[in-house]
Coordinates of C-alpha atoms (C1' of nucleotides) in Angstrom, one line a residue:
Chain A
X12 CA 0.0 0.0 0.0
X13 CA 1.8 3.1 -1.0
X14 CA 1.9 6.5 0.6
X15 CA -0.6 8.2 -1.7
X16 CA -3.2 5.5 -0.9
X17 CA -6.4 7.2 0.1
X18 CA -7.1 7.2 3.8
X19 CA -8.5 3.9 4.8
X20 CA -9.2 1.8 7.9
X21 CA -6.8 0.8 10.7
X22 CA -5.3 -2.6 10.1
X23 CA -7.5 -4.5 12.5
X24 CA -10.6 -2.8 11.2
X25 CA -9.5 -3.6 7.7
X26 CA -9.2 -7.3 8.5
X27 CA -12.6 -7.2 10.0
X28 CA -14.1 -5.4 7.1
X29 CA -12.5 -7.7 4.5
X30 CA -13.8 -10.7 6.3
X31 CA -17.3 -9.2 6.5
X32 CA -17.2 -8.1 2.9
X33 CA -16.4 -11.7 1.9
X34 CA -19.3 -13.0 3.9
X35 CA -21.7 -10.4 2.4
X36 CA -20.8 -11.6 -1.0
X37 CA -20.2 -15.3 -0.6
X38 CA -22.8 -16.3 1.9
X39 CA -25.9 -15.2 0.0
X40 CA -24.4 -16.6 -3.2
X41 CA -23.8 -20.0 -1.5
X42 CA -27.3 -20.1 -0.1
X43 CA -28.8 -19.1 -3.4
X44 CA -26.8 -21.8 -5.1
X45 CA -28.1 -24.4 -2.7
X46 CA -31.7 -23.4 -3.3
X47 CA -31.2 -23.1 -7.0
X48 CA -29.5 -26.5 -7.2
X49 CA -31.9 -28.4 -4.9
X50 CA -35.2 -26.6 -5.6
X51 CA -34.8 -24.4 -8.6
X52 CA -35.8 -21.3 -6.8
X53 CA -34.1 -18.1 -5.6
X54 CA -33.6 -17.1 -2.0
X55 CA -36.1 -14.3 -2.6
X56 CA -38.7 -16.8 -3.9
X57 CA -38.0 -18.9 -0.9
X58 CA -38.6 -16.0 1.4
X59 CA -41.9 -15.4 -0.3
X60 CA -43.0 -19.0 0.3
X61 CA -41.9 -18.7 4.0
X62 CA -43.8 -15.5 4.4
X63 CA -47.0 -16.8 3.0
X64 CA -46.7 -20.1 4.8
X65 CA -46.6 -18.4 8.2
X66 CA -49.4 -16.0 7.6
X67 CA -53.1 -16.6 8.6
X68 CA -54.9 -18.3 5.7
X69 CA -51.5 -18.5 4.0
X70 CA -52.4 -15.1 2.7
X71 CA -50.7 -11.7 2.8
X72 CA -51.1 -8.4 1.0
X73 CA -48.4 -7.8 -1.6
X74 CA -47.1 -4.8 0.2
X75 CA -46.7 -6.6 3.5
X76 CA -45.1 -9.6 1.7
X77 CA -42.6 -7.3 0.0
X78 CA -41.5 -5.9 3.4
X79 CA -41.2 -9.3 4.9
X80 CA -39.1 -10.6 1.9
X81 CA -36.9 -7.5 1.9
X82 CA -37.7 -6.6 -1.7
X83 CA -39.5 -3.9 -3.7
X84 CA -43.1 -4.2 -4.7
X85 CA -42.1 -4.3 -8.3
X86 CA -39.8 -7.1 -7.8
X87 CA -42.4 -9.0 -5.8
X88 CA -45.0 -8.5 -8.5
X89 CA -42.7 -10.0 -11.2
X90 CA -41.8 -12.9 -8.9
X91 CA -45.3 -13.7 -7.8
X92 CA -46.3 -13.6 -11.5
X93 CA -43.8 -16.4 -12.2
X94 CA -44.9 -18.3 -9.1
X95 CA -48.5 -18.1 -10.3
X96 CA -47.5 -19.7 -13.5
X97 CA -45.7 -22.4 -11.5
X98 CA -48.9 -22.9 -9.6
X99 CA -47.5 -22.0 -6.2
X100 CA -49.5 -18.9 -5.6
X101 CA -52.4 -17.0 -6.8
X102 CA -53.6 -13.4 -6.5
X103 CA -56.9 -11.9 -5.8
X104 CA -58.1 -8.3 -4.9
X105 CA -58.7 -7.8 -1.2
X106 CA -62.4 -8.1 -0.8
X107 CA -62.4 -5.7 2.0
X108 CA -60.5 -3.0 0.0
X109 CA -60.0 -3.4 -3.7
X110 CA -56.8 -1.4 -3.7
X111 CA -54.9 -4.2 -2.1
X112 CA -53.9 -7.4 -3.7
X113 CA -53.8 -10.6 -1.7
X114 CA -51.2 -13.2 -2.5
X115 CA -52.2 -16.7 -1.5
X116 CA -50.1 -19.8 -1.1
X117 CA -51.6 -22.8 -3.0
X118 CA -51.3 -26.4 -1.8
X119 CA -48.7 -26.9 -4.4
X120 CA -46.7 -23.9 -3.1
X121 CA -47.0 -25.3 0.4
X122 CA -45.7 -28.7 -0.8
X123 CA -42.8 -27.0 -2.5
X124 CA -41.8 -25.2 0.7
X125 CA -42.1 -28.4 2.7
X126 CA -39.9 -30.2 0.2
X127 CA -37.4 -27.3 0.2
X128 CA -37.1 -26.1 3.7
X129 CA -35.2 -28.9 5.4
X130 CA -32.3 -28.8 2.9
X131 CA -32.1 -25.0 3.2
X132 CA -32.2 -25.0 7.0
X133 CA -29.4 -27.6 6.8
X134 CA -27.4 -25.2 4.7
X135 CA -27.9 -22.3 7.0
X136 CA -26.8 -24.5 9.9
X137 CA -23.7 -25.7 8.1
X138 CA -22.6 -22.3 6.9
X139 CA -23.6 -20.0 9.7
X140 CA -24.3 -21.8 13.0
X141 CA -22.0 -24.8 13.0
X142 CA -18.8 -22.8 12.5
X143 CA -19.5 -20.6 15.6
X144 CA -19.5 -21.2 19.3
X145 CA -22.7 -20.7 21.2
X146 CA -21.4 -17.4 22.5
X147 CA -20.6 -16.2 19.0
X148 CA -24.0 -17.2 17.8
X149 CA -25.5 -15.0 20.4
X150 CA -23.1 -12.2 19.6
X151 CA -23.9 -12.5 16.0
X152 CA -27.6 -11.9 16.7
X153 CA -26.8 -8.8 18.7
X154 CA -24.3 -7.5 16.1
X155 CA -26.8 -8.1 13.3
X156 CA -29.5 -6.2 15.1
X157 CA -27.2 -3.3 15.8
X158 CA -26.0 -3.0 12.2
X159 CA -29.5 -3.5 11.0
X160 CA -30.6 -0.6 13.1
X161 CA -27.9 1.6 11.7
X162 CA -28.7 0.7 8.1
X163 CA -32.4 1.1 8.4
X164 CA -33.5 2.7 11.6
X165 CA -37.2 2.5 10.5
X166 CA -37.5 -1.1 9.6
X167 CA -35.2 -2.9 12.0
X168 CA -37.8 -3.5 14.6
X169 CA -39.1 -6.2 12.3
X170 CA -36.3 -8.3 13.6
X171 CA -38.7 -9.4 16.3
X172 CA -41.1 -11.0 13.8
X173 CA -41.8 -14.7 13.8
X174 CA -41.5 -16.6 10.6
Chain B
X2 CA -46.5 -20.5 13.2
X3 CA -48.8 -23.5 12.8
X4 CA -48.2 -27.1 13.7
X5 CA -47.6 -28.3 10.2
X6 CA -44.9 -25.7 9.7
X7 CA -41.8 -27.4 8.3
X8 CA -39.0 -28.0 10.8
X9 CA -37.2 -24.7 11.3
X10 CA -34.7 -23.3 13.7
X11 CA -34.9 -22.9 17.5
X12 CA -36.3 -19.5 18.5
X13 CA -33.0 -17.9 19.5
X14 CA -31.4 -19.2 16.3
X15 CA -34.3 -17.9 14.4
X16 CA -33.8 -14.4 15.8
X17 CA -30.1 -14.5 15.0
X18 CA -30.8 -15.8 11.5
X19 CA -33.4 -13.1 10.8
X20 CA -31.1 -10.4 11.9
X21 CA -28.3 -11.7 9.8
X22 CA -30.5 -12.2 6.8
X23 CA -31.6 -8.6 7.0
X24 CA -28.0 -7.5 7.2
X25 CA -27.0 -9.7 4.2
X26 CA -29.6 -8.0 2.1
X27 CA -29.7 -4.4 3.4
X28 CA -26.1 -3.6 4.2
X29 CA -24.7 -4.3 0.6
X30 CA -27.7 -2.4 -0.7
X31 CA -27.0 0.6 1.5
X32 CA -23.3 0.6 0.6
X33 CA -24.2 0.3 -3.1
X34 CA -26.6 3.1 -2.8
X35 CA -24.0 5.4 -1.2
X36 CA -21.5 4.7 -4.0
X37 CA -24.1 5.0 -6.7
X38 CA -25.4 8.3 -5.3
X39 CA -22.0 9.9 -4.6
X40 CA -19.8 8.4 -7.3
X41 CA -22.0 6.7 -9.8
X42 CA -20.3 3.4 -9.5
X43 CA -21.2 0.0 -8.1
X44 CA -19.5 -1.6 -5.1
X45 CA -18.0 -4.1 -7.5
X46 CA -16.4 -1.4 -9.6
X47 CA -15.2 0.2 -6.4
X48 CA -13.5 -3.0 -5.5
X49 CA -11.9 -3.1 -8.9
X50 CA -10.5 0.4 -8.4
X51 CA -9.2 -0.6 -4.9
X52 CA -7.6 -3.8 -6.2
X53 CA -5.7 -2.1 -9.0
X54 CA -4.7 0.9 -6.8
X55 CA -3.0 -1.3 -4.3
X56 CA -1.1 -3.4 -6.9
X57 CA 2.4 -2.8 -8.1
X58 CA 2.3 -0.6 -11.2
X59 CA -1.4 -0.3 -10.5
X60 CA -1.6 -3.4 -12.7
X61 CA -3.2 -6.8 -12.2
X62 CA -4.1 -9.8 -14.3
X63 CA -7.8 -10.0 -15.0
X64 CA -8.0 -13.4 -13.2
X65 CA -6.3 -12.2 -10.1
X66 CA -8.4 -9.1 -10.0
X67 CA -11.6 -11.2 -10.4
X68 CA -10.6 -13.2 -7.3
X69 CA -9.8 -10.0 -5.3
X70 CA -13.1 -8.4 -6.3
X71 CA -15.0 -11.6 -5.5
X72 CA -16.5 -11.8 -8.9
X73 CA -16.5 -14.0 -12.0
X74 CA -14.1 -13.4 -14.8
X75 CA -17.0 -12.8 -17.1
X76 CA -18.5 -10.1 -14.9
X77 CA -15.1 -8.5 -14.6
X78 CA -14.6 -8.5 -18.3
X79 CA -17.9 -6.6 -18.8
X80 CA -17.2 -4.2 -16.0
X81 CA -13.6 -3.4 -17.1
X82 CA -15.0 -2.9 -20.6
X83 CA -17.2 -0.2 -19.2
X84 CA -14.4 1.3 -17.1
X85 CA -12.2 1.5 -20.2
X86 CA -14.9 3.5 -21.9
X87 CA -15.0 5.8 -18.8
X88 CA -11.2 6.2 -19.1
X89 CA -10.5 4.7 -15.7
X90 CA -8.6 1.6 -16.9
X91 CA -7.0 0.0 -19.9
X92 CA -6.1 -3.5 -20.9
X93 CA -3.1 -4.9 -22.6
X94 CA -1.9 -8.5 -23.1
X95 CA 0.7 -9.6 -20.6
X96 CA 4.1 -9.1 -22.5
X97 CA 5.6 -12.1 -20.6
X98 CA 2.7 -14.4 -21.5
X99 CA 0.1 -13.5 -24.1
X100 CA -2.5 -15.6 -22.6
X101 CA -3.0 -13.3 -19.7
X102 CA -4.6 -9.8 -19.9
X103 CA -3.3 -7.1 -17.7
X104 CA -5.8 -4.5 -16.3
X105 CA -4.1 -1.2 -15.6
X106 CA -5.5 1.7 -13.5
X107 CA -5.2 5.0 -15.4
X108 CA -4.6 8.4 -13.7
X109 CA -8.2 9.2 -14.2
X110 CA -9.1 6.0 -12.4
X111 CA -6.8 6.8 -9.6
X112 CA -8.4 10.2 -9.2
X113 CA -11.8 8.6 -9.2
X114 CA -10.9 6.4 -6.4
X115 CA -9.3 9.2 -4.4
X116 CA -12.4 11.2 -4.8
X117 CA -14.7 8.3 -3.8
X118 CA -12.9 6.4 -1.1
X119 CA -13.3 8.8 1.9
X120 CA -17.1 8.9 1.5
X121 CA -17.3 5.2 1.2
X122 CA -15.0 4.6 4.2
X123 CA -17.2 6.9 6.1
X124 CA -20.3 4.9 5.2
X125 CA -18.6 1.7 6.3
X126 CA -17.7 3.3 9.6
X127 CA -21.2 4.6 10.1
X128 CA -23.0 1.4 9.2
X129 CA -20.6 -1.3 10.5
X130 CA -18.2 -0.1 13.1
X131 CA -19.8 2.8 14.9
X132 CA -22.9 0.7 16.1
X133 CA -20.6 -1.9 17.7
X134 CA -18.5 -2.0 20.8
X135 CA -14.7 -2.6 20.3
X136 CA -15.2 -6.1 21.6
X137 CA -18.0 -6.8 19.1
X138 CA -15.8 -5.4 16.3
X139 CA -13.2 -8.0 17.1
X140 CA -15.8 -10.7 17.4
X141 CA -17.2 -9.8 14.1
X142 CA -13.8 -10.3 12.5
X143 CA -13.5 -13.7 14.0
X144 CA -17.1 -14.7 13.2
X145 CA -16.7 -13.5 9.6
X146 CA -13.6 -15.5 9.1
X147 CA -15.2 -18.6 10.5
X148 CA -18.3 -18.3 8.3
X149 CA -16.0 -17.4 5.3
X150 CA -14.1 -20.6 5.9
X151 CA -17.3 -22.7 6.0
X152 CA -18.6 -21.1 2.8
X153 CA -15.5 -21.4 0.8
X154 CA -12.8 -23.4 2.5
X155 CA -10.4 -22.9 -0.5
X156 CA -10.5 -19.1 -0.8
X157 CA -10.9 -17.9 2.7
X158 CA -7.2 -17.6 3.5
X159 CA -7.4 -14.5 1.3
X160 CA -8.8 -12.8 4.3
X161 CA -5.2 -12.1 5.3
X162 CA -4.6 -10.0 2.2
X163 CA -3.9 -6.3 2.5
X164 CA -5.6 -3.9 0.2
Chain C
dT21 C1' 7.1 -28.8 -36.3
dT22 C1' 2.5 -30.0 -36.1
dG23 C1' -1.6 -31.3 -33.9
dG24 C1' -4.1 -31.3 -29.8
dC25 C1' -4.9 -29.8 -25.1
dT26 C1' -5.4 -26.3 -21.4
dC27 C1' -6.9 -22.2 -19.8
dG28 C1' -7.4 -17.0 -19.5
dG29 C1' -10.4 -14.1 -21.4
dT30 C1' -14.2 -12.3 -24.4
dT31 C1' -18.7 -12.3 -26.4
dG32 C1' -23.7 -12.6 -27.1
dA33 C1' -28.1 -14.4 -25.5
dC34 C1' -31.0 -14.9 -21.8
dA35 C1' -33.0 -13.9 -17.1
dC36 C1' -33.8 -11.0 -13.6
dT37 C1' -33.9 -6.4 -11.1
dT38 C1' -34.8 -1.7 -11.3
dC39 C1' -36.9 2.4 -12.8
dA40 C1' -40.5 5.2 -14.4
dA41 C1' -44.9 5.5 -16.1
dG42 C1' -49.6 4.2 -15.9
dC43 C1' -53.8 2.1 -14.0
dT44 C1' -57.5 1.7 -10.6
dA45 C1' -59.9 1.7 -6.0
dG46 C1' -61.1 4.3 -2.4
dG47 C1' -61.0 8.6 0.4
dC48 C1' -61.5 13.4 0.6
dT49 C1' -63.1 18.0 -0.4
dG50 C1' -66.0 21.1 -2.6
Chain D
dC7 C1' -72.1 13.3 -5.9
dA8 C1' -68.3 14.9 -8.8
dG9 C1' -63.7 15.7 -9.3
dC10 C1' -59.2 15.2 -7.5
dC11 C1' -55.6 12.9 -4.8
dT12 C1' -53.3 9.2 -2.7
dA13 C1' -51.5 4.8 -2.7
dG14 C1' -51.1 -0.2 -4.0
dC15 C1' -49.9 -2.7 -7.7
dT16 C1' -48.7 -3.8 -12.5
dT17 C1' -46.3 -3.3 -16.7
dG18 C1' -42.7 -2.5 -20.2
dA19 C1' -38.1 -0.9 -21.2
dA20 C1' -33.4 -0.5 -20.0
dG21 C1' -29.3 -2.0 -17.5
dT22 C1' -26.6 -5.6 -15.4
dG23 C1' -25.1 -10.5 -14.1
dT24 C1' -24.9 -15.3 -15.6
dC25 C1' -24.2 -19.0 -18.6
dA26 C1' -22.3 -21.4 -22.3
dA27 C1' -20.0 -21.2 -26.5
dC28 C1' -16.1 -19.5 -28.5
dC29 C1' -11.2 -17.6 -29.5
dG30 C1' -6.4 -17.6 -29.2
dA31 C1' -1.8 -18.1 -26.8
dG32 C1' 1.4 -21.3 -25.0
dC33 C1' 2.6 -26.0 -23.8
dC34 C1' 3.5 -30.8 -24.8
dA35 C1' 3.8 -35.0 -27.1
dA36 C1' 4.4 -37.6 -31.3

DNA sequence: TTGGCTCGGTTGACACTTCAAGCTAGGCTG
DNA sequence: CAGCCTAGCTTGAAGTGTCAACCGAGCCAA
């Protein structure tokens, strides 16, 4: 690193940041790969399945589902469109307020999730939890919530959500 | 969560995983936004600039650069193509072995990085380091390296790299 | 030296995300 | 109750990453 190098981080911070940056890139890619390989779906689609499966009537408004799945409404609309073609979901206007659209998980969608979830959970365990001590697992939760709060002060209380 | 819900994680693990999942999605997005807004470049392009800036002669083989920037050779090729048009880099066959291509940072590219880095470092500090205690910062480094190693046992020793 | 092999790199087609514009239902204001 | 406004959602176009096929330089074996 030469003398004109723009101001950067202290050495130990740099090591931490490099490790984190690698995780930020590689971990989602690895999880996506596992889902793609074993189930032919993206992590985002998986989150949509999980979101709907945990909701009453297996039904959620598109806008709520978008928040849950951490994506834009536009992206969700495209994806649910594809999932409708696959027979995993269907859409219908909210009878109580026609401005909303309800996304509903079909039985086929439920079956898809049941078939997919164990393998994915296994991958999360293998890549995230198993390499860490119990103490580190707890630390990671706290650290994640703190960073979350810094990134998006408004939405981070959603961390308390159930599945 | 109803009784037929597919097997999932224990409650505390679930909380940790949800927090981490949020970070995995939102933190890169936030950092990308900052770079896009302030400098009009993606995080990947930024990494390319950093990689070249720290190399001898500000020059690196495409394949080494791809590893450093955590991306595929194909992606790098497209991106360096765009950066060449912007005048930030140029390419030339390696004189010592024509099979390799050398990517070289131009003065304009160097200037671009110098103009961009401080703001980006600031964002990393604000979103990652500031919300954590010193102890957590150290923990995060260790945790990151462990997960890194689990995700990609081959490449994770690169964590020891300097910029 | 010539033919085949390996591998770094490029290219073009396809898929997906994003962005901006548009549509429609319901609320609100006159 | 008529017209406007807001907001949820959809849609099509444009940009970007991925994938697979391809190209060409050097190596090696016959």
